Coordinates of C-alpha atoms and ligand atoms in Angstrom, one line a residue:
M288 CA 107.1 99.0 95.1
T289 CA 110.5 99.1 93.3
G290 CA 112.7 96.1 94.3
W291 CA 110.1 94.4 96.4
N292 CA 111.2 90.6 96.6
A293 CA 110.4 87.4 98.5
S294 CA 112.5 88.6 101.6
D295 CA 109.9 91.5 102.0
I296 CA 107.0 89.1 102.6
P297 CA 105.7 89.9 106.2
D298 CA 105.8 87.1 108.8
Q299 CA 103.0 84.7 108.0
S300 CA 103.1 82.6 111.2
G301 CA 99.7 81.5 112.3
R302 CA 98.2 82.1 108.9
T303 CA 96.8 79.4 106.5
A304 CA 97.0 79.7 102.6
V305 CA 95.5 77.6 100.0
V306 CA 97.4 77.7 96.8
T307 CA 95.9 76.1 93.7
G308 CA 98.2 74.5 91.0
A309 CA 101.0 74.5 93.7
N310 CA 103.0 71.6 92.2
S311 CA 104.5 73.5 89.4
G312 CA 105.7 77.0 88.3
I313 CA 104.5 80.2 90.0
G314 CA 102.2 78.2 92.3
Y315 CA 104.9 76.1 93.7
I316 CA 107.1 79.1 94.3
T317 CA 104.2 81.0 96.0
A318 CA 103.4 78.0 98.2
R319 CA 107.2 77.8 99.1
E320 CA 107.8 81.4 99.9
L321 CA 104.5 81.6 102.0
A322 CA 105.9 78.4 104.0
R323 CA 109.2 80.0 104.4
K324 CA 107.6 82.9 106.1
G325 CA 105.7 80.7 108.5
A326 CA 102.3 80.1 106.8
R327 CA 100.6 76.8 107.0
V328 CA 100.2 76.1 103.4
V329 CA 97.8 73.6 101.5
L330 CA 99.1 72.5 98.1
A331 CA 95.9 72.1 96.1
C332 CA 96.8 70.0 93.0
R333 CA 94.9 67.8 90.7
S334 CA 97.6 65.1 90.6
E335 CA 98.3 63.2 93.7
A336 CA 101.7 62.0 92.3
R337 CA 102.7 65.6 91.3
G338 CA 101.3 67.1 94.4
T339 CA 103.2 64.8 96.9
A340 CA 106.4 65.2 94.9
A341 CA 106.0 69.0 95.2
L342 CA 105.3 68.6 98.9
E343 CA 108.6 66.6 99.4
R344 CA 110.5 69.2 97.4
L345 CA 108.9 72.0 99.4
R346 CA 109.9 70.3 102.7
S347 CA 113.4 69.7 101.5
E348 CA 113.9 73.3 100.5
V349 CA 112.0 74.8 103.7
P350 CA 112.9 72.4 106.6
G351 CA 110.1 72.5 109.2
A352 CA 107.6 73.8 106.9
Q353 CA 103.9 73.4 107.6
A354 CA 102.7 72.3 104.5
G355 CA 100.2 69.5 103.1
F356 CA 98.9 68.2 99.8
E357 CA 95.1 68.0 99.1
Q358 CA 93.7 66.7 95.8
L359 CA 91.8 69.5 93.9
D360 CA 90.8 69.1 90.1
L361 CA 89.4 72.6 88.9
G362 CA 88.1 70.8 85.9
D363 CA 85.7 68.9 88.0
L364 CA 83.2 70.6 90.2
S365 CA 82.6 67.5 92.4
S366 CA 86.3 67.6 93.3
V367 CA 86.1 71.4 94.0
R368 CA 83.2 70.6 96.4
K369 CA 85.0 67.7 98.0
F370 CA 88.0 69.9 98.5
A371 CA 86.0 72.7 100.1
G372 CA 83.9 70.3 102.0
S373 CA 87.0 69.0 103.8
H374 CA 87.7 72.4 105.3
G375 CA 85.5 72.9 108.4
S376 CA 83.8 76.1 109.1
G377 CA 85.8 76.8 112.2
E378 CA 89.2 76.7 110.4
R379 CA 90.8 79.9 109.5
L380 CA 91.7 80.8 105.8
D381 CA 93.8 83.7 105.3
L382 CA 94.9 83.4 101.8
L383 CA 93.3 81.9 98.9
I384 CA 95.5 82.0 95.9
N385 CA 93.6 81.1 92.6
N386 CA 96.7 80.2 90.6
A387 CA 96.2 77.2 88.7
G388 CA 95.8 77.4 85.0
V389 CA 96.0 76.0 81.5
M390 CA 96.8 77.9 78.3
A391 CA 96.0 77.7 74.7
L392 CA 95.0 73.9 74.8
P393 CA 93.4 72.1 72.0
Q394 CA 89.6 72.1 72.3
G395 CA 88.5 70.1 75.2
R396 CA 85.7 69.8 77.9
T397 CA 86.0 69.6 81.7
A398 CA 84.1 66.9 83.5
D399 CA 81.2 69.3 83.8
G400 CA 81.1 69.9 80.0
F401 CA 82.7 73.5 80.0
E402 CA 85.2 74.7 77.7
T403 CA 88.6 73.5 79.4
Q404 CA 90.2 77.0 79.6
F405 CA 87.2 78.8 80.8
G406 CA 86.1 75.8 83.0
V407 CA 89.4 75.4 84.9
N408 CA 90.8 79.0 84.9
H409 CA 87.6 80.7 85.8
L410 CA 84.7 78.7 86.7
G411 CA 86.7 76.2 89.0
H412 CA 88.0 79.0 90.8
F413 CA 84.7 80.8 90.9
A414 CA 83.1 77.7 92.5
L415 CA 86.1 77.3 94.9
T416 CA 86.2 81.0 96.1
G417 CA 82.4 80.9 96.7
L418 CA 82.4 77.6 98.7
L419 CA 85.5 78.9 100.8
L420 CA 84.2 82.4 101.2
P421 CA 82.6 81.8 104.6
R422 CA 86.1 80.8 106.0
L423 CA 87.7 84.0 104.4
L424 CA 85.0 86.2 105.8
D425 CA 85.6 84.8 109.3
T426 CA 89.4 85.4 109.2
P427 CA 90.5 88.9 109.9
G428 CA 92.6 90.3 107.1
A429 CA 92.0 87.6 104.6
R430 CA 92.8 88.0 101.0
V431 CA 91.8 86.3 97.7
V432 CA 94.4 86.6 94.8
S433 CA 93.7 85.4 91.3
V434 CA 96.5 84.9 88.9
S435 CA 95.5 86.5 85.4
S436 CA 97.7 87.4 82.5
G437 CA 98.7 90.2 80.3
F438 CA 97.0 88.0 77.6
H439 CA 93.6 89.1 79.0
A440 CA 94.0 91.8 76.3
L441 CA 93.5 89.2 73.7
A442 CA 89.8 88.8 74.2
D443 CA 86.7 89.9 76.1
V444 CA 84.3 87.5 77.7
D445 CA 81.7 86.5 75.2
I446 CA 78.7 86.3 77.5
A447 CA 76.5 84.6 74.8
D448 CA 79.1 82.0 74.2
L449 CA 81.0 81.3 77.5
N450 CA 82.0 77.9 76.4
S451 CA 83.2 79.0 72.9
E452 CA 80.7 76.6 71.1
R453 CA 80.3 78.7 68.0
R454 CA 84.0 78.7 67.2
Y455 CA 86.9 77.6 69.2
R456 CA 90.2 79.5 68.8
R457 CA 92.7 78.5 71.5
W458 CA 94.3 81.8 72.3
I459 CA 91.0 83.7 72.2
A460 CA 89.6 81.1 74.7
Y461 CA 92.7 81.7 77.0
G462 CA 92.3 85.4 76.7
R463 CA 88.6 85.1 77.6
S464 CA 89.3 83.0 80.6
K465 CA 92.0 85.6 81.8
T466 CA 89.6 88.5 81.3
A467 CA 87.1 86.5 83.3
N468 CA 89.7 86.1 86.3
L469 CA 90.0 90.0 86.4
L470 CA 86.2 90.7 86.1
F471 CA 85.5 88.0 88.6
I472 CA 87.8 89.9 91.3
H473 CA 86.4 93.3 90.2
E474 CA 82.9 92.0 91.0
L475 CA 84.0 90.1 94.2
A476 CA 85.8 93.3 95.4
R477 CA 82.6 95.3 94.9
K478 CA 80.5 92.8 96.7
L479 CA 82.9 92.6 99.6
A480 CA 82.8 96.5 99.8
A481 CA 79.2 96.5 99.8
R482 CA 78.9 94.2 102.8
G483 CA 81.6 96.0 104.6
S484 CA 84.1 93.1 104.7
D485 CA 87.8 93.6 105.2
V486 CA 88.5 90.8 102.9
V487 CA 90.8 92.0 100.1
A488 CA 90.2 90.5 96.6
A489 CA 93.0 91.3 94.1
S490 CA 94.7 90.1 90.9
A491 CA 98.2 89.6 89.7
H492 CA 100.1 88.3 86.8
P493 CA 103.7 87.0 86.5
G494 CA 104.7 88.6 83.1
Y495 CA 106.4 86.0 81.2
A496 CA 107.9 83.3 83.4
S497 CA 109.6 80.0 82.7
T498 CA 107.2 77.4 83.8
N499 CA 105.4 74.3 82.2
L500 CA 102.4 76.6 81.0
A501 CA 103.3 77.2 77.5
T502 CA 104.4 73.7 76.6
Q503 CA 101.4 71.8 77.8
G504 CA 99.1 72.4 74.8
V505 CA 102.0 71.5 72.2
R506 CA 102.9 68.5 74.2
M507 CA 99.4 67.2 74.1
E508 CA 99.5 67.4 70.3
G509 CA 103.1 66.0 69.9
R510 CA 104.4 69.1 68.3
K511 CA 108.0 68.5 69.3
A512 CA 109.6 71.4 67.3
V513 CA 107.3 74.0 68.6
E514 CA 108.0 72.5 72.1
R515 CA 111.6 73.0 71.7
V516 CA 111.2 76.7 70.4
I517 CA 109.0 77.3 73.5
E518 CA 111.6 75.7 75.8
L519 CA 114.2 78.0 74.3
G520 CA 112.0 81.1 74.8
N521 CA 111.7 80.0 78.5
R522 CA 115.5 79.7 78.8
V523 CA 116.4 82.8 77.0
I524 CA 113.6 85.5 77.3
A525 CA 111.4 84.5 80.2
Q526 CA 112.1 85.5 83.8
S527 CA 112.4 82.7 86.4
A528 CA 109.4 81.2 88.0
E529 CA 110.8 82.7 91.3
A530 CA 110.5 86.3 89.8
G531 CA 107.1 85.4 88.1
A532 CA 105.7 84.6 91.5
L533 CA 106.5 88.0 93.1
P534 CA 103.5 89.9 91.8
T535 CA 101.3 87.1 93.4
L536 CA 103.2 87.1 96.8
Y537 CA 103.1 90.9 96.7
A538 CA 99.3 91.0 96.1
A539 CA 98.8 88.3 98.9
T540 CA 101.0 89.7 101.5
A541 CA 102.3 93.3 101.1
P542 CA 100.7 95.9 103.4
G543 CA 98.1 98.2 102.0
V544 CA 97.2 96.2 98.8
L545 CA 94.0 97.7 97.3
P546 CA 91.0 95.7 96.5
D547 CA 90.7 95.0 92.8
S548 CA 94.2 96.1 92.2
F549 CA 96.2 94.3 89.5
T550 CA 100.0 93.7 90.2
G551 CA 102.5 92.5 87.6
P552 CA 106.2 93.0 86.6
S553 CA 107.1 96.6 86.2
L554 CA 109.1 96.4 83.0
M555 CA 106.5 96.3 80.0
M556 CA 104.3 93.8 82.0
W557 CA 107.1 91.2 81.1
R558 CA 109.7 91.2 83.9
G559 CA 110.9 93.1 86.9
A560 CA 109.6 94.0 90.4
P561 CA 106.0 94.0 91.2
A562 CA 104.2 97.1 90.2
T563 CA 100.7 98.3 89.4
S564 CA 99.9 96.8 85.9
W565 CA 97.9 98.0 82.9
R566 CA 94.6 96.4 82.4
A567 CA 92.0 96.6 79.7
R568 CA 89.2 99.1 80.7
R569 CA 86.6 96.4 80.0
T570 CA 87.9 94.4 83.2
L571 CA 86.6 97.3 85.3
D572 CA 83.0 97.2 83.9
D573 CA 80.6 96.7 86.7
A574 CA 77.8 95.6 84.4
A575 CA 80.2 93.0 82.6
G576 CA 81.2 91.8 86.1
E577 CA 77.7 91.4 87.2
R578 CA 76.6 89.4 84.1
L579 CA 79.6 87.1 84.3
W580 CA 78.9 86.5 88.0
A581 CA 75.2 85.6 87.3
A582 CA 76.3 83.3 84.5
S583 CA 79.0 81.7 86.6
E584 CA 76.5 81.1 89.5
Q585 CA 74.0 79.5 87.1
L586 CA 76.7 77.3 85.4
T587 CA 78.3 76.1 88.7
G588 CA 75.4 76.0 90.9
V589 CA 77.5 77.8 93.5
T590 CA 76.0 81.0 94.7
F591 CA 77.5 83.6 96.9
Ligands
NAP602 N1 104.2 81.4 83.1 C1 103.8 82.6 82.6 O1 104.5 83.2 81.8 C2 102.4 83.1 82.8 C3 102.0 84.3 82.1 C4 100.8 84.9 82.4 C5 99.9 84.1 83.3 N2 100.3 82.9 84.0 C6 99.4 82.3 84.8 O2 100.1 81.8 86.0 C7 99.3 80.8 86.6 C8 100.3 79.6 86.8 O3 100.8 79.0 85.6 P1 102.3 78.7 85.6 O4 102.9 79.5 84.5 O5 102.9 78.3 86.8 O6 102.2 77.2 84.8 P2 102.4 75.7 85.2 O7 103.9 75.5 85.6 O8 101.8 74.9 84.1 O9 101.4 75.5 86.4 C9 100.0 75.5 86.3 C10 99.4 74.6 87.5 O10 98.0 74.6 87.3 C11 97.6 73.3 87.4 N3 96.4 72.9 86.9 C12 96.0 72.8 85.6 N4 94.9 72.3 85.3 C13 94.3 72.1 86.5 C14 93.2 71.6 87.1 N5 92.1 71.1 86.3 N6 93.0 71.4 88.4 C15 94.0 71.9 89.3 N7 95.2 72.3 88.9 C16 95.3 72.5 87.5 C17 98.9 72.4 87.0 O11 98.8 71.1 87.4 P3 99.5 69.9 86.6 O12 101.0 70.1 86.9 O13 99.0 68.8 87.1 O14 99.3 70.3 85.1 C18 100.0 73.3 87.5 O15 100.2 72.9 88.9 C19 98.2 80.3 85.6 O16 97.1 80.9 86.0 C20 98.7 81.1 84.3 O17 97.6 81.4 83.3 C21 101.5 82.5 83.6

C-alpha cells in the first residue's frame, strides 16, 4: 500500500456515494476526492448552512462535480429515517461512508436520549446503515466504510451501560463509541458473509489529522486557552485533512480491500500512507459484536 494517494482512486463514474459529516475535515475531503473521480456524491450533513457552503466549495474545487447536499442529523433518529426514506429502493448506492463524528464533548444527550458520542458516532450510523442496506445489497460491489479511531483503545463498549449513565468520562465515552464502530463493522461483515453478499464492510481511521474535531468540545465550554493549544497541535503535529482522508478513500475504493479490515496511516497510526492498522483484539470478538448489534437494534428500533 506504500505511497497510495488520492490519484490512485479508481474511476468512480456511474457510482453513488453517501458521505456523512461531509461539510468538514475528513468527510469533506473524502466527498471531494470521490467526486473528482466521477462519483455522484451526497453530502449528508446536519447543518443546512454548513452543508450548502461545503457543496459550493466542492463545486468550485471540482468543476462539473455531481454533488448534492441532504440534511442528516445522526443525533436524531427521525432525521436518519427521513434521510434514508428519501432514497428510493431502485436507486443504487455504491459507497456509504460513515464518517461523521464528535469527540470528547461535555455530557449531553441526542434527541432520542442517548449519550451524545455513542448516539451520534455509533447508533446514528447503525440505524442509517440498516435503513440503507437494501440499496447496498442491490448494488454490485458496494462498500460500507466506518471511520473509527486509534482512540478506540481507550475503552471497551460497556454493554451494561451503553449511555454512560453510571459515570460520564468524555474520553472514555469517545473510546467506547469508536470501539463500537469497529465492532459494528466486524459484525456487519460476518452477517454479509453469512448471506453470501459481496458488499464489503470495512473500517478506517485518519491518524491525527487537522480538522475541527478536537476543538468542538472545548469551544462549547469556552475554554479558549485549551482551544489555542489544540489549534497549535493541529498546525504543528497533525497531518492534513487531505492525508487523513486517505485511509477512508483507500478502504472505500482500492481493489481487494478485505471485509472487516482496518486501514490507517502507516507510521505509528499517526501519519503516512494507508496501511493495515493495529486494532484491539476485543474489536474482533464475535460475541461482543452480537451483543452490541442486538442492543443497537433494540435502542434504535432498526433491525437488519
Ligand atoms: N481528525 C482526527 O485526527 C481524527 C482522528 C481519529 C478519528 N477521527 C474521526 O474522523 C471522523 C471525521 O472527523 P473530522 O476529524 O473530520 O472532524 P470534523 O472536522 O469535526 O468533522 C466532523 C463532521 O461530523 C459532523 N457531525 C457531528 N455531529 C453530527 C450529527 N449529529 N449529525 C451529522 N453530522 C454530524 C460535523 O458536522 P458539523 O460541522 O455540523 O459539526 C462534521 O461535518 C470522525 O468520526 C472522527 O471520530 C478523526
